[in-house]
Short mmCIF file of N, CA and C in Angstrom, two decimals:
data_model
loop_
_atom_site.label_atom_id
_atom_site.label_comp_id
_atom_site.label_asym_id
_atom_site.label_seq_id
_atom_site.Cartn_x
_atom_site.Cartn_y
_atom_site.Cartn_z
N ALA A 6 -0.68 1.04 -27.34
CA ALA A 6 -0.49 -0.12 -26.49
C ALA A 6 0.23 0.30 -25.21
N PRO A 7 -0.17 -0.29 -24.08
CA PRO A 7 0.50 0.05 -22.81
C PRO A 7 1.97 -0.34 -22.86
N GLN A 8 2.80 0.49 -22.23
CA GLN A 8 4.23 0.21 -22.16
C GLN A 8 4.52 -0.61 -20.91
N GLU A 9 5.48 -1.49 -21.03
CA GLU A 9 5.92 -2.26 -19.87
C GLU A 9 6.70 -1.34 -18.94
N VAL A 10 6.47 -1.49 -17.64
CA VAL A 10 7.18 -0.70 -16.64
C VAL A 10 7.92 -1.67 -15.74
N MET A 11 9.20 -1.43 -15.59
CA MET A 11 10.01 -2.28 -14.73
C MET A 11 10.33 -1.53 -13.43
N VAL A 12 10.05 -2.19 -12.32
CA VAL A 12 10.35 -1.62 -11.01
C VAL A 12 11.19 -2.65 -10.28
N GLU A 13 12.35 -2.23 -9.80
CA GLU A 13 13.18 -3.12 -9.00
C GLU A 13 12.63 -3.11 -7.59
N MET A 14 12.29 -4.31 -7.09
CA MET A 14 11.63 -4.37 -5.79
C MET A 14 11.88 -5.71 -5.13
N ASP A 15 11.56 -5.75 -3.86
CA ASP A 15 11.52 -7.01 -3.14
C ASP A 15 10.13 -7.59 -3.41
N GLU A 16 10.08 -8.63 -4.22
CA GLU A 16 8.81 -9.18 -4.69
C GLU A 16 7.90 -9.61 -3.53
N VAL A 17 8.47 -10.27 -2.53
CA VAL A 17 7.67 -10.75 -1.40
C VAL A 17 7.03 -9.58 -0.66
N LEU A 18 7.81 -8.54 -0.40
CA LEU A 18 7.27 -7.40 0.34
C LEU A 18 6.21 -6.65 -0.47
N VAL A 19 6.44 -6.42 -1.75
CA VAL A 19 5.47 -5.66 -2.55
C VAL A 19 4.20 -6.48 -2.77
N LEU A 20 4.33 -7.80 -2.92
CA LEU A 20 3.12 -8.62 -3.00
C LEU A 20 2.34 -8.56 -1.70
N ARG A 21 3.04 -8.52 -0.58
CA ARG A 21 2.37 -8.39 0.73
C ARG A 21 1.65 -7.05 0.82
N LEU A 22 2.30 -5.99 0.38
CA LEU A 22 1.71 -4.65 0.40
C LEU A 22 0.42 -4.62 -0.43
N ILE A 23 0.49 -5.10 -1.67
CA ILE A 23 -0.69 -5.07 -2.54
C ILE A 23 -1.76 -6.02 -2.00
N GLY A 24 -1.35 -7.18 -1.51
CA GLY A 24 -2.32 -8.12 -0.93
C GLY A 24 -3.06 -7.55 0.27
N ASN A 25 -2.34 -6.86 1.15
CA ASN A 25 -2.99 -6.24 2.32
C ASN A 25 -3.99 -5.17 1.88
N LEU A 26 -3.59 -4.33 0.94
CA LEU A 26 -4.48 -3.26 0.49
C LEU A 26 -5.71 -3.82 -0.20
N LEU A 27 -5.52 -4.85 -1.00
CA LEU A 27 -6.65 -5.47 -1.69
C LEU A 27 -7.57 -6.17 -0.69
N ALA A 28 -7.01 -6.85 0.29
CA ALA A 28 -7.83 -7.50 1.33
C ALA A 28 -8.66 -6.47 2.09
N ASN A 29 -8.07 -5.31 2.40
CA ASN A 29 -8.82 -4.25 3.07
C ASN A 29 -9.98 -3.77 2.20
N ALA A 30 -9.73 -3.60 0.91
CA ALA A 30 -10.77 -3.14 -0.01
C ALA A 30 -11.90 -4.16 -0.10
N ILE A 31 -11.54 -5.43 -0.18
CA ILE A 31 -12.55 -6.49 -0.25
C ILE A 31 -13.39 -6.50 1.02
N HIS A 32 -12.73 -6.35 2.16
CA HIS A 32 -13.43 -6.33 3.45
C HIS A 32 -14.40 -5.14 3.55
N ALA A 33 -14.00 -4.00 3.01
CA ALA A 33 -14.82 -2.78 3.12
C ALA A 33 -15.93 -2.70 2.09
N ALA A 34 -15.77 -3.40 0.98
CA ALA A 34 -16.72 -3.27 -0.13
C ALA A 34 -17.98 -4.09 0.12
N PRO A 35 -19.14 -3.48 -0.11
CA PRO A 35 -20.38 -4.25 0.01
C PRO A 35 -20.50 -5.27 -1.13
N PRO A 36 -21.32 -6.30 -0.93
CA PRO A 36 -21.52 -7.28 -2.01
C PRO A 36 -21.96 -6.60 -3.30
N GLU A 37 -21.51 -7.13 -4.41
CA GLU A 37 -21.88 -6.64 -5.74
C GLU A 37 -21.28 -5.27 -6.08
N SER A 38 -20.41 -4.74 -5.23
CA SER A 38 -19.79 -3.45 -5.55
C SER A 38 -18.49 -3.70 -6.31
N ARG A 39 -17.89 -2.64 -6.75
CA ARG A 39 -16.69 -2.72 -7.58
C ARG A 39 -15.46 -2.30 -6.78
N ILE A 40 -14.38 -3.03 -7.02
CA ILE A 40 -13.06 -2.64 -6.53
C ILE A 40 -12.22 -2.39 -7.77
N THR A 41 -11.62 -1.21 -7.84
CA THR A 41 -10.86 -0.82 -9.01
C THR A 41 -9.38 -0.77 -8.67
N ILE A 42 -8.57 -1.39 -9.52
CA ILE A 42 -7.11 -1.33 -9.37
C ILE A 42 -6.58 -0.65 -10.63
N THR A 43 -5.86 0.44 -10.43
CA THR A 43 -5.27 1.13 -11.58
C THR A 43 -3.77 1.26 -11.40
N LEU A 44 -3.06 1.16 -12.48
CA LEU A 44 -1.62 1.37 -12.53
C LEU A 44 -1.37 2.51 -13.48
N ARG A 45 -0.52 3.43 -13.08
CA ARG A 45 -0.20 4.57 -13.94
C ARG A 45 1.27 4.91 -13.80
N ARG A 46 1.89 5.15 -14.90
CA ARG A 46 3.28 5.60 -14.91
C ARG A 46 3.26 7.11 -14.84
N CYS A 47 3.92 7.67 -13.84
CA CYS A 47 3.95 9.12 -13.64
C CYS A 47 5.33 9.62 -14.01
N PRO A 48 5.41 10.56 -14.95
CA PRO A 48 6.72 11.05 -15.40
C PRO A 48 7.49 11.73 -14.27
N SER A 49 8.78 11.79 -14.45
CA SER A 49 9.62 12.43 -13.44
C SER A 49 9.42 13.94 -13.49
N SER A 50 9.76 14.54 -12.38
CA SER A 50 9.73 16.01 -12.25
C SER A 50 11.01 16.42 -11.56
N PRO A 51 11.27 17.73 -11.45
CA PRO A 51 12.48 18.14 -10.73
C PRO A 51 12.52 17.62 -9.28
N ALA A 52 11.35 17.40 -8.68
CA ALA A 52 11.30 16.97 -7.29
C ALA A 52 11.26 15.45 -7.13
N ASN A 53 10.80 14.73 -8.15
CA ASN A 53 10.59 13.28 -8.01
C ASN A 53 11.11 12.51 -9.21
N ALA A 54 11.58 11.30 -8.93
CA ALA A 54 11.94 10.38 -10.01
C ALA A 54 10.66 9.85 -10.64
N GLU A 55 10.79 9.22 -11.78
CA GLU A 55 9.63 8.61 -12.43
C GLU A 55 9.01 7.61 -11.46
N GLN A 56 7.69 7.58 -11.39
CA GLN A 56 6.97 6.76 -10.41
C GLN A 56 5.99 5.81 -11.09
N LEU A 57 5.72 4.70 -10.44
CA LEU A 57 4.61 3.83 -10.78
C LEU A 57 3.58 4.05 -9.68
N ARG A 58 2.38 4.45 -10.06
CA ARG A 58 1.31 4.70 -9.09
C ARG A 58 0.31 3.56 -9.17
N ILE A 59 0.06 2.94 -8.02
CA ILE A 59 -0.93 1.86 -7.91
C ILE A 59 -2.05 2.38 -7.02
N ARG A 60 -3.28 2.33 -7.53
CA ARG A 60 -4.44 2.76 -6.73
C ARG A 60 -5.42 1.61 -6.61
N ILE A 61 -5.88 1.38 -5.40
CA ILE A 61 -6.92 0.38 -5.13
C ILE A 61 -8.07 1.13 -4.48
N THR A 62 -9.22 1.12 -5.16
CA THR A 62 -10.38 1.90 -4.71
C THR A 62 -11.56 0.97 -4.48
N ASP A 63 -12.20 1.11 -3.32
CA ASP A 63 -13.41 0.33 -3.04
C ASP A 63 -14.62 1.27 -3.01
N GLU A 64 -15.79 0.68 -3.01
CA GLU A 64 -17.05 1.44 -2.95
C GLU A 64 -17.72 1.22 -1.60
N GLY A 65 -16.91 1.14 -0.55
CA GLY A 65 -17.42 0.94 0.80
C GLY A 65 -18.00 2.22 1.37
N LYS A 66 -18.24 2.21 2.69
CA LYS A 66 -18.87 3.37 3.33
C LYS A 66 -17.90 4.51 3.61
N GLY A 67 -16.62 4.28 3.39
CA GLY A 67 -15.63 5.34 3.61
C GLY A 67 -15.11 5.35 5.03
N ILE A 68 -14.14 6.19 5.27
CA ILE A 68 -13.48 6.32 6.57
C ILE A 68 -13.57 7.77 7.00
N GLY A 69 -13.93 8.01 8.24
CA GLY A 69 -14.03 9.37 8.76
C GLY A 69 -12.69 10.10 8.74
N ALA A 70 -12.76 11.42 8.67
CA ALA A 70 -11.56 12.25 8.56
C ALA A 70 -10.59 12.06 9.73
N GLU A 71 -11.10 11.97 10.94
CA GLU A 71 -10.22 11.80 12.11
C GLU A 71 -9.52 10.44 12.08
N THR A 72 -10.26 9.41 11.72
CA THR A 72 -9.66 8.07 11.62
C THR A 72 -8.64 8.03 10.50
N LEU A 73 -8.97 8.66 9.38
CA LEU A 73 -8.07 8.67 8.23
C LEU A 73 -6.71 9.28 8.57
N LYS A 74 -6.71 10.32 9.40
CA LYS A 74 -5.46 10.98 9.80
C LYS A 74 -4.51 10.03 10.53
N ARG A 75 -5.07 9.09 11.30
CA ARG A 75 -4.26 8.22 12.14
C ARG A 75 -4.08 6.81 11.58
N LEU A 76 -4.70 6.54 10.46
CA LEU A 76 -4.81 5.19 9.92
C LEU A 76 -3.48 4.49 9.66
N LEU A 77 -2.46 5.20 9.24
CA LEU A 77 -1.19 4.57 8.88
C LEU A 77 -0.22 4.45 10.05
N SER A 78 -0.64 4.87 11.22
CA SER A 78 0.21 4.81 12.40
C SER A 78 0.23 3.39 12.97
N PRO A 79 1.41 2.89 13.35
CA PRO A 79 1.47 1.54 13.93
C PRO A 79 0.81 1.45 15.31
N THR A 80 0.53 2.56 15.93
CA THR A 80 -0.10 2.53 17.26
C THR A 80 -1.62 2.63 17.17
N PHE A 81 -2.17 2.69 15.96
CA PHE A 81 -3.60 2.85 15.79
C PHE A 81 -4.21 1.56 15.27
N ALA A 82 -5.15 0.99 16.01
CA ALA A 82 -5.88 -0.20 15.57
C ALA A 82 -7.34 0.19 15.41
N ARG A 83 -7.82 0.16 14.19
CA ARG A 83 -9.20 0.58 13.90
C ARG A 83 -10.20 -0.52 14.20
N LYS A 84 -9.82 -1.77 13.96
CA LYS A 84 -10.76 -2.88 14.14
C LYS A 84 -10.91 -3.21 15.61
N LYS A 85 -12.12 -3.51 16.01
CA LYS A 85 -12.41 -3.87 17.40
C LYS A 85 -13.18 -5.18 17.44
N GLY A 86 -13.08 -5.89 18.55
CA GLY A 86 -13.88 -7.09 18.79
C GLY A 86 -13.77 -8.14 17.70
N ALA A 87 -14.93 -8.66 17.28
CA ALA A 87 -14.98 -9.74 16.28
C ALA A 87 -14.36 -9.31 14.96
N GLU A 88 -14.47 -8.02 14.61
CA GLU A 88 -13.91 -7.53 13.36
C GLU A 88 -12.39 -7.69 13.35
N ALA A 89 -11.78 -7.62 14.55
CA ALA A 89 -10.32 -7.70 14.65
C ALA A 89 -9.82 -9.14 14.73
N ALA A 90 -10.72 -10.11 14.88
CA ALA A 90 -10.29 -11.51 15.00
C ALA A 90 -9.43 -11.90 13.81
N GLY A 91 -8.28 -12.48 14.09
CA GLY A 91 -7.38 -12.90 13.03
C GLY A 91 -6.59 -11.77 12.41
N SER A 92 -6.64 -10.59 13.00
CA SER A 92 -5.94 -9.43 12.46
C SER A 92 -5.07 -8.81 13.53
N SER A 93 -3.85 -8.42 13.13
CA SER A 93 -2.97 -7.75 14.09
C SER A 93 -3.32 -6.27 14.20
N GLY A 94 -4.07 -5.74 13.22
CA GLY A 94 -4.38 -4.32 13.20
C GLY A 94 -3.23 -3.48 12.69
N LEU A 95 -2.16 -4.13 12.26
CA LEU A 95 -0.96 -3.41 11.80
C LEU A 95 -0.82 -3.41 10.29
N GLY A 96 -1.80 -3.91 9.56
CA GLY A 96 -1.68 -4.07 8.12
C GLY A 96 -1.28 -2.82 7.37
N LEU A 97 -1.95 -1.70 7.63
CA LEU A 97 -1.62 -0.48 6.90
C LEU A 97 -0.28 0.11 7.33
N ALA A 98 0.06 -0.02 8.60
CA ALA A 98 1.37 0.46 9.05
C ALA A 98 2.48 -0.35 8.39
N ILE A 99 2.26 -1.66 8.25
CA ILE A 99 3.24 -2.51 7.57
C ILE A 99 3.33 -2.12 6.10
N CYS A 100 2.18 -1.87 5.47
CA CYS A 100 2.17 -1.44 4.06
C CYS A 100 2.97 -0.15 3.89
N ARG A 101 2.78 0.78 4.79
CA ARG A 101 3.50 2.06 4.73
C ARG A 101 5.01 1.81 4.85
N LYS A 102 5.40 0.95 5.77
CA LYS A 102 6.82 0.63 5.96
C LYS A 102 7.41 -0.02 4.71
N ILE A 103 6.67 -0.93 4.09
CA ILE A 103 7.14 -1.58 2.87
C ILE A 103 7.33 -0.55 1.76
N ALA A 104 6.37 0.36 1.60
CA ALA A 104 6.50 1.41 0.58
C ALA A 104 7.75 2.25 0.84
N HIS A 105 7.97 2.62 2.11
CA HIS A 105 9.15 3.43 2.46
C HIS A 105 10.45 2.68 2.23
N LEU A 106 10.47 1.36 2.48
CA LEU A 106 11.67 0.57 2.21
C LEU A 106 12.05 0.59 0.74
N HIS A 107 11.06 0.87 -0.12
CA HIS A 107 11.29 0.95 -1.57
C HIS A 107 11.41 2.39 -2.04
N GLN A 108 11.68 3.32 -1.13
CA GLN A 108 11.76 4.75 -1.44
C GLN A 108 10.46 5.26 -2.07
N GLY A 109 9.33 4.68 -1.64
CA GLY A 109 8.02 5.06 -2.15
C GLY A 109 7.16 5.64 -1.04
N ALA A 110 5.87 5.69 -1.30
CA ALA A 110 4.95 6.27 -0.33
C ALA A 110 3.59 5.58 -0.43
N LEU A 111 2.86 5.59 0.67
CA LEU A 111 1.49 5.10 0.73
C LEU A 111 0.62 6.22 1.27
N SER A 112 -0.49 6.47 0.60
CA SER A 112 -1.45 7.47 1.10
C SER A 112 -2.85 6.91 0.97
N MET A 113 -3.75 7.46 1.77
CA MET A 113 -5.14 7.02 1.78
C MET A 113 -6.03 8.24 1.64
N THR A 114 -7.08 8.11 0.83
CA THR A 114 -8.12 9.13 0.75
C THR A 114 -9.46 8.41 0.87
N SER A 115 -10.46 9.12 1.37
CA SER A 115 -11.76 8.50 1.56
C SER A 115 -12.85 9.55 1.51
N THR A 116 -14.00 9.15 0.99
CA THR A 116 -15.18 10.00 0.94
C THR A 116 -16.33 9.23 1.56
N ALA A 117 -16.97 9.82 2.57
CA ALA A 117 -18.09 9.17 3.25
C ALA A 117 -19.15 8.76 2.24
N GLY A 118 -19.57 7.51 2.33
CA GLY A 118 -20.61 6.99 1.46
C GLY A 118 -20.15 6.61 0.06
N LYS A 119 -18.90 6.87 -0.27
CA LYS A 119 -18.42 6.57 -1.62
C LYS A 119 -17.26 5.59 -1.65
N GLY A 120 -16.48 5.52 -0.58
CA GLY A 120 -15.39 4.56 -0.54
C GLY A 120 -14.04 5.15 -0.24
N THR A 121 -13.04 4.29 -0.35
CA THR A 121 -11.68 4.63 0.04
C THR A 121 -10.71 4.23 -1.06
N THR A 122 -9.66 5.05 -1.22
CA THR A 122 -8.60 4.75 -2.18
C THR A 122 -7.27 4.69 -1.43
N ALA A 123 -6.56 3.58 -1.63
CA ALA A 123 -5.19 3.44 -1.16
C ALA A 123 -4.29 3.67 -2.37
N GLN A 124 -3.31 4.53 -2.22
CA GLN A 124 -2.40 4.84 -3.33
C GLN A 124 -0.97 4.56 -2.91
N VAL A 125 -0.28 3.77 -3.72
CA VAL A 125 1.14 3.47 -3.50
C VAL A 125 1.90 4.06 -4.67
N GLN A 126 2.98 4.75 -4.37
CA GLN A 126 3.88 5.25 -5.41
C GLN A 126 5.24 4.64 -5.18
N LEU A 127 5.77 4.03 -6.23
CA LEU A 127 7.09 3.41 -6.18
C LEU A 127 7.94 3.98 -7.30
N PRO A 128 9.18 4.34 -7.02
CA PRO A 128 10.05 4.84 -8.08
C PRO A 128 10.32 3.76 -9.13
N VAL A 129 10.29 4.15 -10.40
CA VAL A 129 10.58 3.22 -11.48
C VAL A 129 12.07 2.89 -11.48
N CYS A 130 12.92 3.88 -11.31
CA CYS A 130 14.36 3.66 -11.25
C CYS A 130 14.80 3.77 -9.81
N GLN A 131 15.35 2.71 -9.28
CA GLN A 131 15.75 2.70 -7.89
C GLN A 131 17.19 2.20 -7.78
N PRO A 132 18.15 3.06 -8.06
CA PRO A 132 19.54 2.63 -7.98
C PRO A 132 19.88 2.08 -6.60
N GLY A 133 20.48 0.90 -6.58
CA GLY A 133 20.95 0.33 -5.33
C GLY A 133 19.91 -0.39 -4.51
N LEU A 134 18.64 -0.45 -4.96
CA LEU A 134 17.64 -1.11 -4.13
C LEU A 134 17.93 -2.60 -4.00
N GLY A 135 18.45 -3.21 -5.05
CA GLY A 135 18.75 -4.63 -4.97
C GLY A 135 19.63 -4.93 -3.77
N ALA A 136 20.65 -4.13 -3.58
CA ALA A 136 21.53 -4.30 -2.42
C ALA A 136 20.81 -3.95 -1.14
N ALA A 137 20.01 -2.89 -1.15
CA ALA A 137 19.28 -2.47 0.05
C ALA A 137 18.28 -3.53 0.49
N ALA A 138 17.59 -4.16 -0.49
CA ALA A 138 16.60 -5.17 -0.17
C ALA A 138 17.25 -6.40 0.46
N LYS A 139 18.54 -6.62 0.21
CA LYS A 139 19.24 -7.76 0.77
C LYS A 139 20.03 -7.38 2.02
N SER A 140 19.92 -6.14 2.45
CA SER A 140 20.68 -5.69 3.61
C SER A 140 20.20 -6.40 4.88
N PRO A 141 21.04 -6.45 5.91
CA PRO A 141 20.62 -7.07 7.17
C PRO A 141 19.35 -6.43 7.74
N ALA A 142 19.21 -5.10 7.61
CA ALA A 142 18.02 -4.43 8.16
C ALA A 142 16.77 -4.88 7.43
N ALA A 143 16.81 -4.95 6.09
CA ALA A 143 15.65 -5.40 5.32
C ALA A 143 15.36 -6.86 5.61
N ALA A 144 16.41 -7.68 5.70
CA ALA A 144 16.21 -9.10 5.99
C ALA A 144 15.59 -9.28 7.37
N ALA A 145 16.04 -8.51 8.34
CA ALA A 145 15.48 -8.59 9.69
C ALA A 145 14.01 -8.16 9.68
N TYR A 146 13.71 -7.10 8.93
CA TYR A 146 12.32 -6.64 8.84
C TYR A 146 11.45 -7.75 8.26
N ARG A 147 11.91 -8.37 7.17
CA ARG A 147 11.14 -9.44 6.54
C ARG A 147 10.94 -10.59 7.51
N ALA A 148 11.99 -11.00 8.19
CA ALA A 148 11.89 -12.13 9.12
C ALA A 148 10.95 -11.82 10.27
N GLU A 149 11.05 -10.63 10.82
CA GLU A 149 10.23 -10.23 11.97
C GLU A 149 8.76 -10.09 11.60
N ASN A 150 8.48 -9.52 10.45
CA ASN A 150 7.11 -9.15 10.12
C ASN A 150 6.38 -10.10 9.18
N LEU A 151 7.08 -11.00 8.50
CA LEU A 151 6.43 -11.83 7.52
C LEU A 151 6.46 -13.32 7.83
N SER A 152 7.41 -13.76 8.64
CA SER A 152 7.56 -15.20 8.85
C SER A 152 6.38 -15.83 9.57
N SER A 153 5.71 -15.11 10.44
CA SER A 153 4.61 -15.67 11.19
C SER A 153 3.26 -15.47 10.52
N LYS A 154 3.25 -14.85 9.36
CA LYS A 154 1.98 -14.57 8.68
C LYS A 154 1.62 -15.68 7.73
#
């Protein structure tokens, strides 16, 4: 039976992170294709604390290597014209920032013609995050980036 994994997090921010990644996968996936969400507990190592790995994979057309390199940058907007309507173009940069606020990471991989995988890793044990998530800097980030969405 699967074991329960507890991660101390800012619920609003992590739901935003997962929601953004899932929305991107839905947008990229052709009709009748599959979007896969996997959760995996990764044991600790000398270099890393125990992690929860979340992967969201679509079966879209994929992202080119040059675009993939710049995708998580806040200065890079991939969507143009009508595709960008209703979008700030900052979704992945915000997701990356949210992962980093939780001492985690966001990475993207893609294969042309097969799709894209967004991977988030969050530490299972995060001493002091409760206080950090309530800090003035985190509160300001939430107010600035989430209140108008």
